Short mmCIF file of C-alpha atoms and ligand atoms in Angstrom, two decimals:
data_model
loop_
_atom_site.label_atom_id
_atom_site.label_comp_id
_atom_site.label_asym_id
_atom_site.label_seq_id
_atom_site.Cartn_x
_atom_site.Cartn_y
_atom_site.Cartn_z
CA UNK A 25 0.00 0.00 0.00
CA UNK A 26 1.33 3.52 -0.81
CA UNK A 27 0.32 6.26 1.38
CA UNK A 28 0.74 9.97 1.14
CA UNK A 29 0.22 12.19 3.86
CA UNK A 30 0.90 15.64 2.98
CA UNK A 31 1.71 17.81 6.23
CA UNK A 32 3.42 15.11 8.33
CA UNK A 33 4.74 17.43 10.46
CA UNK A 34 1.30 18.43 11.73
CA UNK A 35 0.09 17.19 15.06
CA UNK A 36 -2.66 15.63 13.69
CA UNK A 37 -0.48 14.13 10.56
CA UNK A 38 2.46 13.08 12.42
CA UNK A 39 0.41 11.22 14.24
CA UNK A 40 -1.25 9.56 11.58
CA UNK A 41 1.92 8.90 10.46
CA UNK A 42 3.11 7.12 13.29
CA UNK A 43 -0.24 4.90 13.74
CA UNK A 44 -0.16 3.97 9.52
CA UNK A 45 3.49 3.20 10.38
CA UNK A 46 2.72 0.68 13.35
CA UNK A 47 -0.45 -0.48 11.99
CA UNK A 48 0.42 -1.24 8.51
CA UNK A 49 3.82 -2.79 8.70
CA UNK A 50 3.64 -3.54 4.56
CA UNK A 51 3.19 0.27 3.84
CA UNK A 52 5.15 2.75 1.81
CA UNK A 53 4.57 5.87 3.79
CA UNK A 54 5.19 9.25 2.18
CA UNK A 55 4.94 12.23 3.74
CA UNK A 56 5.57 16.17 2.81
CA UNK A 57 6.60 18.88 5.11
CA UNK A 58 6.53 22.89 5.00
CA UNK A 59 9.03 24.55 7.00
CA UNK A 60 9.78 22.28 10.54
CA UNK A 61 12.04 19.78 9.50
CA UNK A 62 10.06 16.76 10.35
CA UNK A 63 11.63 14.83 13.86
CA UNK A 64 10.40 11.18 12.42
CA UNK A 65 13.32 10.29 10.68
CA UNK A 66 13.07 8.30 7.65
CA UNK A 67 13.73 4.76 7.04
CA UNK A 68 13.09 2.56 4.38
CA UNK A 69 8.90 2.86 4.63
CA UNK A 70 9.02 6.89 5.65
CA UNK A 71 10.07 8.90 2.50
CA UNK A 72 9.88 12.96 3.26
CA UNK A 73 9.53 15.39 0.38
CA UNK A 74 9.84 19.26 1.10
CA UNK A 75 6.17 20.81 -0.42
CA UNK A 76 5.15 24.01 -0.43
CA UNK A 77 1.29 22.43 -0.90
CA UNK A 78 -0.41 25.75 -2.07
CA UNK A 79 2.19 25.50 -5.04
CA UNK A 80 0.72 23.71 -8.00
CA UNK A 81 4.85 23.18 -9.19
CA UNK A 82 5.51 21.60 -5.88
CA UNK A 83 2.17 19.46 -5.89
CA UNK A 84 2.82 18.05 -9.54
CA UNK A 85 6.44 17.79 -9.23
CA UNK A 86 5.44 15.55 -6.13
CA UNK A 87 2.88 13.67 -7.98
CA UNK A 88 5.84 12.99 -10.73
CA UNK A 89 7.69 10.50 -7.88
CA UNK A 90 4.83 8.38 -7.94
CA UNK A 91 3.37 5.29 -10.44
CA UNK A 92 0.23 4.72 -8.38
CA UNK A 93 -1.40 5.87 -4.79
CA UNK A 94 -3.45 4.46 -2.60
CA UNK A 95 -4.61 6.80 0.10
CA UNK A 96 -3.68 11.09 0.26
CA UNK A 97 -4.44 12.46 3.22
CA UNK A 98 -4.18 16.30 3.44
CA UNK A 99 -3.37 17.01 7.19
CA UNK A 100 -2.33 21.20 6.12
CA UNK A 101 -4.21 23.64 7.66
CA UNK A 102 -3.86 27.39 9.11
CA UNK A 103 -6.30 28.78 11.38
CA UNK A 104 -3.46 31.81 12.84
CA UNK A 105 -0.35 33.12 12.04
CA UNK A 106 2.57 34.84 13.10
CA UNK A 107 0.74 38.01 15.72
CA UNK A 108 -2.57 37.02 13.24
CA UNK A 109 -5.44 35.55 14.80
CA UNK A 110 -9.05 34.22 13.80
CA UNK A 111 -11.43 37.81 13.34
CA UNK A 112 -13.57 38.19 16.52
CA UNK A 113 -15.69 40.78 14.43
CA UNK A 114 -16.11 42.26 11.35
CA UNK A 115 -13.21 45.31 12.19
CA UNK A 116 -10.62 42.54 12.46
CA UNK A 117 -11.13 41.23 9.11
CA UNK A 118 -8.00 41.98 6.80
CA UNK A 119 -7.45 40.27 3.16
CA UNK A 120 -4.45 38.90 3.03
CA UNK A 121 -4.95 37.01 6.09
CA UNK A 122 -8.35 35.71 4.17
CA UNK A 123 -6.57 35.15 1.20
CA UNK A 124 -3.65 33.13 2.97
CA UNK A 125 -6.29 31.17 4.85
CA UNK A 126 -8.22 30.16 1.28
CA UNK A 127 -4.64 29.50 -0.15
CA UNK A 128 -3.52 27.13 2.84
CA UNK A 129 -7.09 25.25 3.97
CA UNK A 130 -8.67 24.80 0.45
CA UNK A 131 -6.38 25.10 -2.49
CA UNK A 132 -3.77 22.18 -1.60
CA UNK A 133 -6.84 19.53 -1.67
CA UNK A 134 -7.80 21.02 -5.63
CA UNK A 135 -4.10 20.38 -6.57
CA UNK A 136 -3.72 17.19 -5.19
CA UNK A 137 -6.71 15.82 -6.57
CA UNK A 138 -5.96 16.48 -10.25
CA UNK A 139 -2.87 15.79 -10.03
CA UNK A 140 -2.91 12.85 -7.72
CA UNK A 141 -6.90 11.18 -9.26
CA UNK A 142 -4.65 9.39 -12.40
CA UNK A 143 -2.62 7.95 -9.61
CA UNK A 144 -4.89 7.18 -7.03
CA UNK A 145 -7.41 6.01 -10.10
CA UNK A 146 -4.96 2.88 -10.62
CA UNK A 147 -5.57 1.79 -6.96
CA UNK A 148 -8.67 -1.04 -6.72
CA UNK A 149 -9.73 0.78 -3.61
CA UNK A 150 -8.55 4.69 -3.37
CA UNK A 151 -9.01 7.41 -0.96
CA UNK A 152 -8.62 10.81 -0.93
CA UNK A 153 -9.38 12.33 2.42
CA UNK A 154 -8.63 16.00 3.74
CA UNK A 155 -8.59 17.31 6.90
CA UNK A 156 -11.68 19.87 7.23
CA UNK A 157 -13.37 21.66 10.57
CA UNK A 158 -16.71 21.79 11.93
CA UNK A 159 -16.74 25.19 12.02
CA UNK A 160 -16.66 25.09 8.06
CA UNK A 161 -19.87 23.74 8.25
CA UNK A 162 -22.57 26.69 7.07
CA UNK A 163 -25.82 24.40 8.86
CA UNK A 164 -23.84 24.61 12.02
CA UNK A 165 -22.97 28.06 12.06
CA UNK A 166 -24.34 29.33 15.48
CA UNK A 167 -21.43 31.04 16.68
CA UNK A 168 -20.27 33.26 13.71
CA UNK A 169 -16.70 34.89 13.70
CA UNK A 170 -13.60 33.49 12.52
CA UNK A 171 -14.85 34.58 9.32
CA UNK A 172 -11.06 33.20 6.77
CA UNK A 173 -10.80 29.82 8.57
CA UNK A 174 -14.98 29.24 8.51
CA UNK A 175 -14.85 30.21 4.84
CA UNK A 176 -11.60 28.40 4.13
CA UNK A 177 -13.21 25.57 5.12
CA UNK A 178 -16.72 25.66 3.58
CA UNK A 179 -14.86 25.86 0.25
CA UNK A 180 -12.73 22.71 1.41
CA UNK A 181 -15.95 21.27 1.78
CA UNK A 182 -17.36 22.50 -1.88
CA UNK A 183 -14.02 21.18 -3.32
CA UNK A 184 -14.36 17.69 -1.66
CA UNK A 185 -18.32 17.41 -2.48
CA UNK A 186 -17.88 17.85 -5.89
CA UNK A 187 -14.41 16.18 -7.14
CA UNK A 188 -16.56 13.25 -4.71
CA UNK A 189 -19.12 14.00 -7.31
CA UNK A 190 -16.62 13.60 -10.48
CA UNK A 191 -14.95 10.54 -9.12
CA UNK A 192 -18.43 8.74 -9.23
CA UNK A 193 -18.28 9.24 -13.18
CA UNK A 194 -13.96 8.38 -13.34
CA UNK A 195 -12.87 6.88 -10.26
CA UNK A 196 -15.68 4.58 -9.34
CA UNK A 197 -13.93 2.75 -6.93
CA UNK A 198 -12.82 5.49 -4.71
CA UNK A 199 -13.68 7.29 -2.14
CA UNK A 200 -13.12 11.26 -0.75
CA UNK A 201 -13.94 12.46 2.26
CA UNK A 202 -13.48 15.35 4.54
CA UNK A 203 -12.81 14.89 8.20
CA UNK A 204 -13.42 17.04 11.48
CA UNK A 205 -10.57 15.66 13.75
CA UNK A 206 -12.17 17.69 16.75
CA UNK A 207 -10.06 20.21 19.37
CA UNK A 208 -6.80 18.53 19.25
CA UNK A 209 -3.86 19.48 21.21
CA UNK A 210 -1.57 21.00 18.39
CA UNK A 211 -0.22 24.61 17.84
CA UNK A 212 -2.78 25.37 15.45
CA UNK A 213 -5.44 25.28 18.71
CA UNK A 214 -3.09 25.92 21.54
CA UNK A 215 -4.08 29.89 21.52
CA UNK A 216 -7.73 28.42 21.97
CA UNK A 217 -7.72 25.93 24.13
CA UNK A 218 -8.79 28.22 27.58
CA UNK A 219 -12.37 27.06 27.20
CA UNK A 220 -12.30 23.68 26.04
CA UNK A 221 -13.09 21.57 28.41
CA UNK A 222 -10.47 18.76 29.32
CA UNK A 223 -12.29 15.63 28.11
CA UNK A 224 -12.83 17.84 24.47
CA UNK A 225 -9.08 18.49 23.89
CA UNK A 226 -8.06 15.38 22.29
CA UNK A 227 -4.19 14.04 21.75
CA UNK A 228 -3.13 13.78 18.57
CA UNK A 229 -2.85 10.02 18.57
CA UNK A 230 -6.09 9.62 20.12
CA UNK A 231 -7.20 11.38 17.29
CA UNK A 232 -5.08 9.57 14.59
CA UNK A 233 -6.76 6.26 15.98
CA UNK A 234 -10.60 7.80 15.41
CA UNK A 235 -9.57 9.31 12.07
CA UNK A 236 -7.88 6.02 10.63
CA UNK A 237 -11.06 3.72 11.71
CA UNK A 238 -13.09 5.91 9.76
CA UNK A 239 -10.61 6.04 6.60
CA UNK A 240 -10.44 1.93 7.09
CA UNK A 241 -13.60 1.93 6.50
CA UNK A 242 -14.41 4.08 4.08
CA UNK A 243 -16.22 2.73 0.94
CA UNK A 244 -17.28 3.85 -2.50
CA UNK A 245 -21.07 4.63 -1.18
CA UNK A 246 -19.67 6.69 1.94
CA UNK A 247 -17.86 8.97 -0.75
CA UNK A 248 -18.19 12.91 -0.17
CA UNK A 249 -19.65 12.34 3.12
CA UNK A 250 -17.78 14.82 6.08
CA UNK A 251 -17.24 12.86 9.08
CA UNK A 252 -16.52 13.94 12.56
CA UNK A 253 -13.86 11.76 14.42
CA UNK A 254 -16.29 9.77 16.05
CA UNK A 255 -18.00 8.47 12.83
CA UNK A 256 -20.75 10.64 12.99
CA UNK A 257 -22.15 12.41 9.88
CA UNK A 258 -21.65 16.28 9.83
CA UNK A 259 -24.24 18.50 7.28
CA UNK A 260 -22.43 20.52 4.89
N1 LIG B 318 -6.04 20.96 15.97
C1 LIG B 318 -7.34 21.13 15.96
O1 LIG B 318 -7.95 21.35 17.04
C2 LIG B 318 -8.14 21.04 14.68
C3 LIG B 318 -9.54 21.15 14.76
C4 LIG B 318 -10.29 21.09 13.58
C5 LIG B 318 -9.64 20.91 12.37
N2 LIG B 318 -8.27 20.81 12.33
C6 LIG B 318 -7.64 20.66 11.01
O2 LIG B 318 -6.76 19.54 11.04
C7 LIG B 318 -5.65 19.79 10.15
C8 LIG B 318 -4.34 19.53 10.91
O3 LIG B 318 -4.29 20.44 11.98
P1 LIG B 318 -3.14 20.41 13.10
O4 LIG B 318 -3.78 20.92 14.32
O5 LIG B 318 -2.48 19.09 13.09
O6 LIG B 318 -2.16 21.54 12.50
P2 LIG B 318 -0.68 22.01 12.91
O7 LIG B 318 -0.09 21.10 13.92
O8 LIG B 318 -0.73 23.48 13.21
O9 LIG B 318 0.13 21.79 11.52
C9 LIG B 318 -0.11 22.55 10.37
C10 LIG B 318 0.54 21.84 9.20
O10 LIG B 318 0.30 22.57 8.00
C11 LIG B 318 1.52 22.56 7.26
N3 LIG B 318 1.52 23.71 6.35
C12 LIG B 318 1.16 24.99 6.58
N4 LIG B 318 1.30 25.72 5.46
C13 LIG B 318 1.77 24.88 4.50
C14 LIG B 318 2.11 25.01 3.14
N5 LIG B 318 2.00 26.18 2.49
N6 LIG B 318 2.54 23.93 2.46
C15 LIG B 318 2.65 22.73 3.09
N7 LIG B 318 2.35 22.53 4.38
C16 LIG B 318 1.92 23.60 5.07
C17 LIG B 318 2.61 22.65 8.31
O11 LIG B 318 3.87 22.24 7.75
P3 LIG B 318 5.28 22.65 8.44
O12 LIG B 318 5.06 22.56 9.94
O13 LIG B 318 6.25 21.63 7.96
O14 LIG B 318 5.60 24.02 7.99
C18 LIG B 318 2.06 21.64 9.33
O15 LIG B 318 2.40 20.33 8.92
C19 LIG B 318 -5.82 21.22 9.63
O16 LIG B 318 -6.45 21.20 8.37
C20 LIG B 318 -6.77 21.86 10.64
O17 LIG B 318 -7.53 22.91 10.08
C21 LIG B 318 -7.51 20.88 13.45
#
């Protein structure tokens, strides 16, 4: 089995990492970092590739190292950077922050998917699964703010429902999916975590565990579903 798990160094993807690594002791895992050099080192089953996933040079240069794939998973994500947070209101709203925030939550899954589907298309049972967020769900919008990462991700969402849509036509066999890992522990929610309550903040291998059940299982009829880590359905 070849797996690609693009953002290895995240919490959530090292940890994946580590769990495909234990759990599938057969698999060729590769996985892509950013900027932190990753501290898994590679061996013969962990090959690391420096992307820069909102780059479509770096996504199809990547796709170039590779005959066939059998599950992408997307683990990149930005809710804050650098002295930037998540807009409370309205005031704090500023457009390159919104237009980073489209560039790093949706874009990468767009590129990987066309350049990854005639890949993944020569696997008898492929998945392509990104990392989404609850709060990129417009039905379960109650809160409101965060306006880049909520719309970031409810055009993740778009992206997934409908290349779900064309792989029914091309890649009947597959299956894409978008999954809500829930508050983990990682730097992307460590300025938020104050209010979660302890038995919500998750670790990232707890996390790994829920997500990979659900991507075991996933089959051709559960394609373009979004799944919270406990196997629950989410609404768009
Ligand atoms: N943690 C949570 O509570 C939570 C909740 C809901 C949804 N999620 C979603 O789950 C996913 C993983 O989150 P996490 O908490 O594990 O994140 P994280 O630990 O903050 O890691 C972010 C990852 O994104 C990568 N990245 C950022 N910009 C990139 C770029 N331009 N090209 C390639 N890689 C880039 C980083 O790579 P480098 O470090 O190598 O630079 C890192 O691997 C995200 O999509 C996030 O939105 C997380």
């Amino acid at each position: 089995m070849i797996v690609l798990i693009i953002g290895g160094t995240s919490g959530i993807g090292h940890a994946l990492l580590e769990h495909i690594h234990n759990q599938y002791p057969t698999a060729n895992i590769h996985a892509t970092y950013h900027q932190n050099i990753p501290t898994l080192h590679a061996d013969q089953r962990i090959h690391w590739h420096q992307v820069d996933a909102t780059s479509e040079s770096d996504i199809k240069g990547l796709s170039k190292k590779f005959d066939q794939a059998d599950w992408v998973i997307n683990c990149v994500g930005m809710l804050h950077q650098h002295h930037q947070g998540p807009e409370k209101s309205l005031s704090d709203f500023e457009p390159d922050f919104f237009a980073r925030s489209l560039a790093i939550n949706a874009l990468p899954t767009m590129l990987l998917a066309k350049h990854f589907t005639p890949l993944l298309k020569k696997s008898a049972n492929p998945r392509l699964v990104t990392l989404s967020a609850k709060v990129g769900s417009i039905s379960d919008n109650h809160l409101g703010g965060w306006y880049s990462y909520r719309a970031s991700k409810a055009a993740l969402n778009m992206l997934i429902k409908t290349i779900a849509i064309e792989w029914q036509r091309s890649v009947k066999q597959g299956c894409v999916l978008a999954l809500h890992p829930g508050t983990t522990d990682t730097p992307l929610s460590k300025p938020f975590q104050k209010n979660v309550p302890p038995d919500k903040l998750f670790t990232p291998t707890h996390v790994a565990q829920q997500l990979l059940r659900i991507i075991e299982g996933s089959l051709p009829i559960h394609s373009g579903t979004f799944y919270s880590y406990s196997g629950e359905k989410i609404s768009w």
